[in-house]
Structure formats: structure tokens, C-alpha cells
Short mmCIF file of C-alpha atoms in Angstrom, two decimals:
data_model
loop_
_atom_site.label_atom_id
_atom_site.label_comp_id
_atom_site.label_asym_id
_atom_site.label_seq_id
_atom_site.Cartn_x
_atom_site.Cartn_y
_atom_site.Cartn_z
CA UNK A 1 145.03 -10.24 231.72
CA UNK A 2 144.18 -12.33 228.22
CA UNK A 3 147.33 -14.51 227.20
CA UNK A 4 148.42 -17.30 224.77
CA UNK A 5 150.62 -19.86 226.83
CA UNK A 6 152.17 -23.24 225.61
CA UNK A 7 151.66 -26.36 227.49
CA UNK A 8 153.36 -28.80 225.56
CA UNK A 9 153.78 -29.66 221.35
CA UNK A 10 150.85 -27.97 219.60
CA UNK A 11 148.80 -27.18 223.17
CA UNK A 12 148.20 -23.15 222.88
CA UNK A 13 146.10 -22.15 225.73
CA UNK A 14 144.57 -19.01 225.52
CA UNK A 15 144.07 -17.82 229.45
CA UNK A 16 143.05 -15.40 232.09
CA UNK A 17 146.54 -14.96 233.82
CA UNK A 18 147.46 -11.99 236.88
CA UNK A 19 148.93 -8.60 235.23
CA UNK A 20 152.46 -8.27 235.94
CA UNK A 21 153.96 -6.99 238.80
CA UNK A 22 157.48 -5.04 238.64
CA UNK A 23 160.21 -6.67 240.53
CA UNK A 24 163.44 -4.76 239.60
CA UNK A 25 164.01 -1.26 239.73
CA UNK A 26 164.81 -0.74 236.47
CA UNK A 27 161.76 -2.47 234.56
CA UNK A 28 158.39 -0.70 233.00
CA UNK A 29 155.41 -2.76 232.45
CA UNK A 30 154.12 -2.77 228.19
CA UNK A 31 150.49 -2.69 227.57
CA UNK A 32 150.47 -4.47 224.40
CA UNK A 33 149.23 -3.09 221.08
CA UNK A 34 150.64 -5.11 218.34
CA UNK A 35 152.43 -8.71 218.21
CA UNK A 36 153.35 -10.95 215.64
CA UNK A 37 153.86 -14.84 215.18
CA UNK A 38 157.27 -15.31 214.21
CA UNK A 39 158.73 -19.02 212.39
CA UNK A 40 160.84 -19.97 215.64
CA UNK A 41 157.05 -19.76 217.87
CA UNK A 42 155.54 -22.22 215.20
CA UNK A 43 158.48 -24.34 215.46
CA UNK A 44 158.27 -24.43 219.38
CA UNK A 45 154.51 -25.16 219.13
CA UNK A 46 155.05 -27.95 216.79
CA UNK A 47 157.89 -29.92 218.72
CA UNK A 48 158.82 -27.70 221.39
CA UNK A 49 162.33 -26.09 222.55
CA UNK A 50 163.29 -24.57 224.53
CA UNK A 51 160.72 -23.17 227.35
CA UNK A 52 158.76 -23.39 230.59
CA UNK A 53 155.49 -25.31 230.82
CA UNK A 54 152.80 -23.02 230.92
CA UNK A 55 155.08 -19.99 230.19
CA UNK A 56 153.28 -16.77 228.08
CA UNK A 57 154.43 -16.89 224.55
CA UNK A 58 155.64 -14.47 221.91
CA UNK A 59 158.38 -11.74 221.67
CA UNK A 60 157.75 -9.52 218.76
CA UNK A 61 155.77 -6.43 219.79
CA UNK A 62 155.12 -2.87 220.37
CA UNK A 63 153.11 -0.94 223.22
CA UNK A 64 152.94 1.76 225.66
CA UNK A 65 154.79 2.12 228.67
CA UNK A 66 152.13 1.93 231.44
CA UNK A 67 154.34 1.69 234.79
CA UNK A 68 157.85 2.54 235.47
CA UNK A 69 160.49 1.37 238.04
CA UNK A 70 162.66 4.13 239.73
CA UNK A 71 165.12 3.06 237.29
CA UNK A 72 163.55 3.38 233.96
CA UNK A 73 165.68 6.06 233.04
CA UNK A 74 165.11 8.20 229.69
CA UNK A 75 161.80 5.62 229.84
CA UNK A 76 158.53 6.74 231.07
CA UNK A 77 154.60 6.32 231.20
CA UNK A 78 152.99 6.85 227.86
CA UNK A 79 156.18 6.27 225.74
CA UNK A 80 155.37 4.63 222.62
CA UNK A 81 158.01 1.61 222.48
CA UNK A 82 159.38 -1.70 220.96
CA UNK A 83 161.04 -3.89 222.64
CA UNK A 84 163.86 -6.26 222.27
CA UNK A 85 163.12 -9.18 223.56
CA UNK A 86 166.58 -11.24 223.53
CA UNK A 87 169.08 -11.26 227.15
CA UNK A 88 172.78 -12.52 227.11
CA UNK A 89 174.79 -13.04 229.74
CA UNK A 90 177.34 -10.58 229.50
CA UNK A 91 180.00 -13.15 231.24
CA UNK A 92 180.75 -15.90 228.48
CA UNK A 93 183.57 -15.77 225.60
CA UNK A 94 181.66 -14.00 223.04
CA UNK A 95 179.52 -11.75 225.68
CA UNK A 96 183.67 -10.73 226.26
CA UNK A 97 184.34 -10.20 222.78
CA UNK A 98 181.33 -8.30 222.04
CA UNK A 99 179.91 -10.67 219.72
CA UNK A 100 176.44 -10.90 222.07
CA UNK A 101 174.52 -12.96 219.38
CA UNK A 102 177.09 -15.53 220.01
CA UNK A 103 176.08 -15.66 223.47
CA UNK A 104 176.04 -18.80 224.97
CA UNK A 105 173.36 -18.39 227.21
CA UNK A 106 171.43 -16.42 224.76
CA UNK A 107 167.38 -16.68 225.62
CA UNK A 108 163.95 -14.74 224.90
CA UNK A 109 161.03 -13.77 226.42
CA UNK A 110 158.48 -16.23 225.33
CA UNK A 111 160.77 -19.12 226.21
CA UNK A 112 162.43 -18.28 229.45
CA UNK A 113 160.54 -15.46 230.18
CA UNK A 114 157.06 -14.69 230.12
CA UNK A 115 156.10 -13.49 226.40
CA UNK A 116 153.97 -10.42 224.74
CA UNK A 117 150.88 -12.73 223.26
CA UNK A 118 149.60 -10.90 226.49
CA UNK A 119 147.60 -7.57 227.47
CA UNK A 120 150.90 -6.65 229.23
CA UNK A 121 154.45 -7.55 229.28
CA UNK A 122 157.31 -6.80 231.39
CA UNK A 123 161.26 -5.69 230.31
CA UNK A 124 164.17 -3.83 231.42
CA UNK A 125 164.30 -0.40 230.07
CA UNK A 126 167.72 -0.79 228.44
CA UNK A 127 166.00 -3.07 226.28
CA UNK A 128 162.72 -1.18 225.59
CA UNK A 129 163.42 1.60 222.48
CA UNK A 130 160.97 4.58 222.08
CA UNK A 131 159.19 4.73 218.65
CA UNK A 132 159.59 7.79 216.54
CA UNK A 133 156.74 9.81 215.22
CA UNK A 134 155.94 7.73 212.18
CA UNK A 135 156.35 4.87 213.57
CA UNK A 136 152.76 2.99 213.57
CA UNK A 137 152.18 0.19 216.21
CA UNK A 138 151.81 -2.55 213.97
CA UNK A 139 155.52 -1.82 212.02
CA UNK A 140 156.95 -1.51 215.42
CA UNK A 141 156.27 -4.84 215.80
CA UNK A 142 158.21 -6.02 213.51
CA UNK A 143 161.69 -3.76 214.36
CA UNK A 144 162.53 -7.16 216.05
CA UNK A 145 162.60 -9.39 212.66
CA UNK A 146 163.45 -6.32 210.72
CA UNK A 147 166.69 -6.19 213.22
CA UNK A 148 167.34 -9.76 212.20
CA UNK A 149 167.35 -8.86 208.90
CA UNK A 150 169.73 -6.29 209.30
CA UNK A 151 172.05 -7.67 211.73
CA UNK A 152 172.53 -10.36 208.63
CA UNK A 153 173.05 -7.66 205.91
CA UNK A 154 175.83 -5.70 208.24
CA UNK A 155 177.94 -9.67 208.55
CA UNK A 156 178.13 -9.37 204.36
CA UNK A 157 179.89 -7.29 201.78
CA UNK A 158 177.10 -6.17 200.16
CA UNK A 159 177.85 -2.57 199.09
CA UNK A 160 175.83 0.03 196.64
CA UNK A 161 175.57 -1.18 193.04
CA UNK A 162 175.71 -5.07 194.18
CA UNK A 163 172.89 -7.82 193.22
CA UNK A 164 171.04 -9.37 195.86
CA UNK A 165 169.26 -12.63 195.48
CA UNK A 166 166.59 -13.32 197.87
CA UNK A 167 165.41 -17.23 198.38
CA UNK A 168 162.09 -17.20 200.18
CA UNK A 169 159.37 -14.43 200.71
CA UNK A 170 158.08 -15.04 204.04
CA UNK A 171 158.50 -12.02 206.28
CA UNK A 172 162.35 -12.22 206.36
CA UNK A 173 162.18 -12.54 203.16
CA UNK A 174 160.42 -9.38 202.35
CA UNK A 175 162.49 -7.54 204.75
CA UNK A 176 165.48 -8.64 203.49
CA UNK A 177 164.29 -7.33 199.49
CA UNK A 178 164.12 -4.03 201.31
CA UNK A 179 167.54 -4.15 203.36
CA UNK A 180 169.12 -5.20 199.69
CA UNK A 181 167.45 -1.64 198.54
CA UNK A 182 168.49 0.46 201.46
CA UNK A 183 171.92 -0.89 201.52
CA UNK A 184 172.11 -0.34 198.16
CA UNK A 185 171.38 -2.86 195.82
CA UNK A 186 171.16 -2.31 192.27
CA UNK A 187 169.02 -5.49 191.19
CA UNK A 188 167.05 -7.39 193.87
CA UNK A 189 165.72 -10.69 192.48
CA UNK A 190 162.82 -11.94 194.68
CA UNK A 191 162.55 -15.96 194.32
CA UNK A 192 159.14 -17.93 195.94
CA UNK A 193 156.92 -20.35 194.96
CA UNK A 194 153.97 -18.63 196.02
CA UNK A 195 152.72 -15.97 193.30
CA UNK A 196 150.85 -14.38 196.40
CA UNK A 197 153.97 -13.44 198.20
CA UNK A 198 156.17 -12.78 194.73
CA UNK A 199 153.77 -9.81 194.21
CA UNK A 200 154.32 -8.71 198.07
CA UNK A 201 157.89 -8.49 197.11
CA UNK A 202 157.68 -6.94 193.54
CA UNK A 203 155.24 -4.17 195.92
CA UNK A 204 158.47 -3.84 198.35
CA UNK A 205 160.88 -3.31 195.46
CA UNK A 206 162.04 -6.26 194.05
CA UNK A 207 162.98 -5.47 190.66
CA UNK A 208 162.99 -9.56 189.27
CA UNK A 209 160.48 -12.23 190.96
CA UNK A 210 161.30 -15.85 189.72
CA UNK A 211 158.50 -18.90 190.65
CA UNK A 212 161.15 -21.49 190.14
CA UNK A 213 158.10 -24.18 189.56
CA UNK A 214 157.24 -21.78 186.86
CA UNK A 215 160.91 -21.14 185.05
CA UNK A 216 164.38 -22.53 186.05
CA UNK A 217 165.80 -20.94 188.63
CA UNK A 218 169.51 -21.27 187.99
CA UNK A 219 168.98 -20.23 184.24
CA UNK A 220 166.78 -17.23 185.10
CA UNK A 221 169.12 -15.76 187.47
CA UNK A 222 171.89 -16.26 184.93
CA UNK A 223 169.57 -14.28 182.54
CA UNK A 224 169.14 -11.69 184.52
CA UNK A 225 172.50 -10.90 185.64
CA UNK A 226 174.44 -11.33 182.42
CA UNK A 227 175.32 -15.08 182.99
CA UNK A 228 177.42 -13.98 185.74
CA UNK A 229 175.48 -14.61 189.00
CA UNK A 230 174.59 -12.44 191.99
CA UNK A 231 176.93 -10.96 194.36
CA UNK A 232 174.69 -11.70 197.18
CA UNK A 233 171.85 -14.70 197.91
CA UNK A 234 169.92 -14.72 200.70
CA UNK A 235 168.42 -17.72 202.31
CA UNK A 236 165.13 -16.87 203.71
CA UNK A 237 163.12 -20.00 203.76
CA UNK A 238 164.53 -22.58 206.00
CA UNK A 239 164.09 -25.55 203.60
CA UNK A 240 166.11 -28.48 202.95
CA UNK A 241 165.73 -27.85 199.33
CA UNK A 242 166.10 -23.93 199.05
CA UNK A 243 169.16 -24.54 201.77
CA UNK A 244 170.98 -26.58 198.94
CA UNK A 245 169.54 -24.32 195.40
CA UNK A 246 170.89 -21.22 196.80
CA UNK A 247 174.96 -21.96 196.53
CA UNK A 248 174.26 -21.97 192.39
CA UNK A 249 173.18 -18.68 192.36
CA UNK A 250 176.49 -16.34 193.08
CA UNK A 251 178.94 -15.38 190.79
CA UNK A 252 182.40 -16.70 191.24
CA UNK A 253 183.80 -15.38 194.71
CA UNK A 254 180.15 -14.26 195.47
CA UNK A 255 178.20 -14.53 199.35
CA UNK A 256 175.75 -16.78 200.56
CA UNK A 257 173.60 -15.74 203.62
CA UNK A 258 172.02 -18.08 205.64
CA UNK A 259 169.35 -16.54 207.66
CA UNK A 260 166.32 -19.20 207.28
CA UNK A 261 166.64 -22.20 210.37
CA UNK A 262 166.07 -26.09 208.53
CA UNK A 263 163.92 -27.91 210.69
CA UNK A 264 164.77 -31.00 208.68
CA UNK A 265 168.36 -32.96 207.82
CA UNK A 266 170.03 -31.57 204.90
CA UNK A 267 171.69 -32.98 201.87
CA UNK A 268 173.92 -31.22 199.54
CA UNK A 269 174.03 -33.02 195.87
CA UNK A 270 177.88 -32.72 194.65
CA UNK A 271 177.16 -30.05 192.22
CA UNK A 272 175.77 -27.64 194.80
CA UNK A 273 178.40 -28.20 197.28
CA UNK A 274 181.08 -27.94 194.59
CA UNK A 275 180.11 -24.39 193.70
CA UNK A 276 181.46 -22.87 197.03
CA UNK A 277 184.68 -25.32 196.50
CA UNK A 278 185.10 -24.21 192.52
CA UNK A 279 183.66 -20.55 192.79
CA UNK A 280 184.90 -19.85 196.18
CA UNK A 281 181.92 -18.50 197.66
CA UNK A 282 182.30 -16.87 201.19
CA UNK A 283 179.29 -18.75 203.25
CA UNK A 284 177.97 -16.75 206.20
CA UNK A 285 175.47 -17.84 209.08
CA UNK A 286 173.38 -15.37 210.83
CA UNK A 287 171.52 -15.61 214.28
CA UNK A 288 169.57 -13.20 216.12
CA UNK A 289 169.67 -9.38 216.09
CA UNK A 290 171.86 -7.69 218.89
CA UNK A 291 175.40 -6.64 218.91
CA UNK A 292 177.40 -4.32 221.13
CA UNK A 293 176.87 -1.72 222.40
CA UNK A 294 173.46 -3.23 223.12
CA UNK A 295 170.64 -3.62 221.48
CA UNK A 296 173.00 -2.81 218.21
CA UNK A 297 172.89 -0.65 215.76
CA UNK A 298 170.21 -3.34 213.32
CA UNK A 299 167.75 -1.41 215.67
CA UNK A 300 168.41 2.19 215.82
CA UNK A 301 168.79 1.21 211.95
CA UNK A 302 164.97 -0.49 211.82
CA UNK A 303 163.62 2.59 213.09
CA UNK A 304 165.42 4.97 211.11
CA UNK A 305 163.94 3.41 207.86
CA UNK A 306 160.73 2.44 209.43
CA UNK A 307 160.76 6.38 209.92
CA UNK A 308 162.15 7.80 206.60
CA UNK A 309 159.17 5.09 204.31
CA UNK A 310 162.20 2.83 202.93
CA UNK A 311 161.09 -0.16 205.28
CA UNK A 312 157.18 -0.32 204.24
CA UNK A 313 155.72 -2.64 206.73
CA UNK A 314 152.15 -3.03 206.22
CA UNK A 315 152.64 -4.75 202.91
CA UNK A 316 153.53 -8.07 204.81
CA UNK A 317 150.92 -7.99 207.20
CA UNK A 318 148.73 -10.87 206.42
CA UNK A 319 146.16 -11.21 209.01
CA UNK A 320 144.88 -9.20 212.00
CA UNK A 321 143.92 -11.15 214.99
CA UNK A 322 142.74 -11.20 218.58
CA UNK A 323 144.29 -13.50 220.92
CA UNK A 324 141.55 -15.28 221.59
CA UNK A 325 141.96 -16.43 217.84
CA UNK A 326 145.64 -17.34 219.07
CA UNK A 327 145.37 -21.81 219.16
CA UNK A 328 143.42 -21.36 215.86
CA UNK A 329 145.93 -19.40 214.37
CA UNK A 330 148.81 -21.55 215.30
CA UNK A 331 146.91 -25.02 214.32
CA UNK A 332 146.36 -23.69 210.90
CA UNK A 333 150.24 -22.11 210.73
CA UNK A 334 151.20 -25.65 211.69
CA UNK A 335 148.87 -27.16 209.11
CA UNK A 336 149.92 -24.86 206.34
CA UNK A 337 145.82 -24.51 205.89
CA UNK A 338 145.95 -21.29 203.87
CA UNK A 339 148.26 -18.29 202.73
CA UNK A 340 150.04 -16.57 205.54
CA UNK A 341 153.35 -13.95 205.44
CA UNK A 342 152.75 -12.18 208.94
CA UNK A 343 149.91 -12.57 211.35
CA UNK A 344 150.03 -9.81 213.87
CA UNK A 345 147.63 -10.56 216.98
CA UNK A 346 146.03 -7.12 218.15
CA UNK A 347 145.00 -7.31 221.88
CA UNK A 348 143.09 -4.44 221.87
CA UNK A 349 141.13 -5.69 218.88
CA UNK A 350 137.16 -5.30 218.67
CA UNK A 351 135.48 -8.40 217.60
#
């Protein structure tokens, strides 16, 4: 079968490797349809992390169940599926308490495992989910990062009627303007440098987008929300500098979210670590996307809204690749050598 596998920092291979072979009773093998690049594989191809030399990359997809063990279960050939890709260990502290994002053995396929940038992949069926009827390939795909999104939402307070600040319009980003909605949000204010993706967002249903090289961004979101702040703001990007800008943005006793991963040191300047001293702002972090009883209720969620319209998904798509295309792809992700939100590589796809 056709795969992408990493070698070492920034070597993407794209290879002829044997189709995989079930080893466990309760497995099914995935013939690919749709997978995406997500911002943890372009950090692992720029410096590396965790994973195996040679090892297939990638872990957010969607196929159809083309072999079964004698296990499977409610699982069989032809089922249209998504797949969670994440495994805890089910024997540490927080695997005890429930809390399995907290694992401390958490891993992937992609790192540990062998990944979906392949033809076919391989996963137990309590981890593989069964798509419902308007469920497309391509936004099963992204039930993964959606689930990410929404495993952060459910940690908050956010409640119907609330204001929701969202600081970066990436993917997460633009999932997270549409969790705001669904749990919701009365005013979702979008925030990006990139017009490009501000429009995506506006599209999703932000109702305020703010290019804060454009107009200041604390004074804006005062503006808009009656000089009082948001109840919620989102951290979406991962910078160093949106990291610090989003703690002036809640009202007094508001939430900050922290779902975007810094790659870089970061700094606070006094005034934007004094506003969760002085307004007494509840910081929360949020990794990963499974809770108990596993996968979690972020993905029977995903597909519920995926299903009802009010998680649009093809919106964010940016490109459509094969995998052939994959070392390209990832050079020019690394590069920041054009406009991107979510490439989605297509095995099937006819060149």
C-alpha cells in the first residue's frame, strides 16, 4: 500500500509499504478515504517527538471497514467509520480516576503506532465509531479535532446566552466558533490576522471578526461587549504572542481556554498576567479528546452535529491532496509558503 512515513526532522517519505495484517481478535482493517494534517504532525516533522523511525504517519481519518477480527463486535465489513486514534493505559492515577486524557502513557497512532496517511490502517473496534447517514467522508475526518474542540468546551462554564472569544482561526479555531454556537453562545467574536480565514469564520457563524493588525484588539472587544469583556476566550493559535493577548479579553471573573500548544518560550508582560490576579479569571488547559466511558461523549457529540448541519465542515477544508503530494505538502506547511486552514489528503484521489 501507498504511505507517508517520517524518517527523521522534516524527512517525509512517501512509500510502497505491505497492507496490514490483523493480529488481535478484536481489530478491523480501514481502507482509507479521507485524512487530514493536523498542527501536532507539522510540529513532529519539523523537530520531531515523539515516534518510531520510519513509522506511518497521521491519525485523523475516516474509511470503510474492509476486514474484521472475530471480535469486532457491533463492527463489520462495509461500515462507514471514524476512528479515534488516541490509547491510554487504563492502569495509571488518572486512567483510575477516569480522567483518560490525563493519561500518563497517553500515545497515537502515527507516533507509536502505524498512522492513516496510508491506503489502510489498522484499530481496535472499541475505538472505531460508525458514521451516520449524513456524515460525508471528508467531515468524518475531522470528528477527531472536532472532539478536541469539544472535550475543551465541556472543561468550561460556558452556558447559553454567554460570549465566546475565539483567538486564532486555524481549524480549531473554526471548530471552536461553532462549539461556542451549539453550546450556546450569544456573541462569538472570531479574532485572526488572516482576512482569508476571518471570512471562513464569519461563513461558520461568527457574529464579530477582529484583524487585530487592522483595529485594537483589546478596545474592539470592549466595544463589542459593552466594555465589559467576554465570558469565554479561546486560545486557538499556539503563539507566544496570542498565548499572552488573550488574558485581556474576559470580563472580571471570566474563563480562559487554552487549547493551542506554544512551540516557543513564553513571556507574560505584567499587565497581562495581572488580569487573571486583579479580575480573577479561572484559567483552564485542555489536551486531547477522550474521557470515560471511552471514547467520551466530545465524539458521540461530533457526530451528532456533524449529522443535524450545526458543525459545517467543508468550509475549512483548504486543499485536497493525494499522498503522493504528502513531503510537498508538509515542506510548504513548515515553510508557511501559502494560505492553509485544513489539508485533507484523499488516497483514493485521481490525478
Amino acid at each position: 500500500m501507498k504511505t507517508l512515513n517520517l524518517y527523521g526532522a522534516q524527512d517525509l517519505r512517501y512509500e510502497e509499504k505491505p497492507n496490514p495484517v490483523l493480529t488481535l481478535e478484536d481489530e478491523v482493517v480501514i481502507k482509507v478515504k479521507a485524512v487530514g494534517i493536523c498542527g501536532s504532525d507539522v510540529s513532529r516533522y519539523k523537530k520531531l517527538g515523539p515516534y518510531v523511525k520510519g513509522m506511518t504517519f497521521g491519525h485523523e481519518f475516516s474509511g470503510e471497514v474492509v476486514e474484521t477480527g472475530p471480535k469486532a463486535g457491533r463492527i463489520k465489513v462495509g461500515d462507514r467509520v471514524a476512528g479515534c486514534p488516541t490509547f491510554y493505559c487504563g492502569e495509571c492515577h488518572s486512567c483510575l480516576k477516569g480522567n483518560l486524557s490525563q493519561c500518563e502513557k497517553l500515545t497515537l497512532i502515527g507516533a507509536r503506532y502505524p498512522g492513516a496517511y496510508a491506503e489502510f490502517v489498522t484499530l481496535p473496534a472499541s475505538h472505531v465509531l460508525q458514521l451516520p447517514e449524513n456524515v460525508d467522508y471528508e467531515s468524518a475526518a475531522m470528528v477527531e479535532p472536532s472532539s478536541v474542540v469539544a472535550h475543551g468546551f465541556y472543561r468550561t462554564s460556558v452556558s447559553p446566552g454567554s460570549t465566546v472569544a475565539i483567538m486564532g482561526c486555524g481549524s480549531i479555531g473554526l471548530l471552536a466558533v461553532q462549539w461556542a454556537k451549539i453550546f450556546g453562545a450569544a456573541q462569538v467574536i472570531a479574532i485572526d490576522i488572516d482576512d482569508k480565514k476571518l471570512e471562513i469564520a464569519k461563513e461558520v457563524g461568527a457574529d464579530v471578526i477582529i484583524n487585530p493588525t487592522i483595529h485594537p484588539l483589546q478596545n474592539h472587544v470592549a466595544e463589542v461587549t459593552d466594555q465589559l469583556g467576554v465570558d469565554l476566550a479561546v486560545e486557538c493559535a499556539g503563539s507566544p504572542v496570542t498565548s499572552e493577548q488573550i488574558l485581556a479579553l474576559p470580563k472580571k471573573g471570566g474563563e480562559v481556554l487554552y487549547m493551542g500548544i506554544p512551540y516557543a518560550n513564553i513571556e507574560f508582560e505584567r499587565f497581562y498576567f495581572e488580569r487573571i490576579v486583579r479580575n480573577e479569571l479561572k484559567v483552564i488547559g485542555s489536551w486531547n479528546a477522550i474521557s470515560a466511558p471511552f471514547p467520551g461523549k466530545e465524539w458521540e457529540s461530533t457526530l451528532h452535529y456533524m449529522n443535524n448541519g450545526q458543525l459545517t465542515i467543508q468550509p475549512l477544508i483548504s486543499h485536497r491532496l493525494p499522498l503522493k503530494d504528502g513531503p510537498a505538502a508538509f515542506a510548504s506547511l513548515n515553510n508557511q509558503d501559502g494560505s492553509f486552514v485544513k489539508v485533507m489528503f484523499l488516497p483514493d484521489y485521481a490525478v
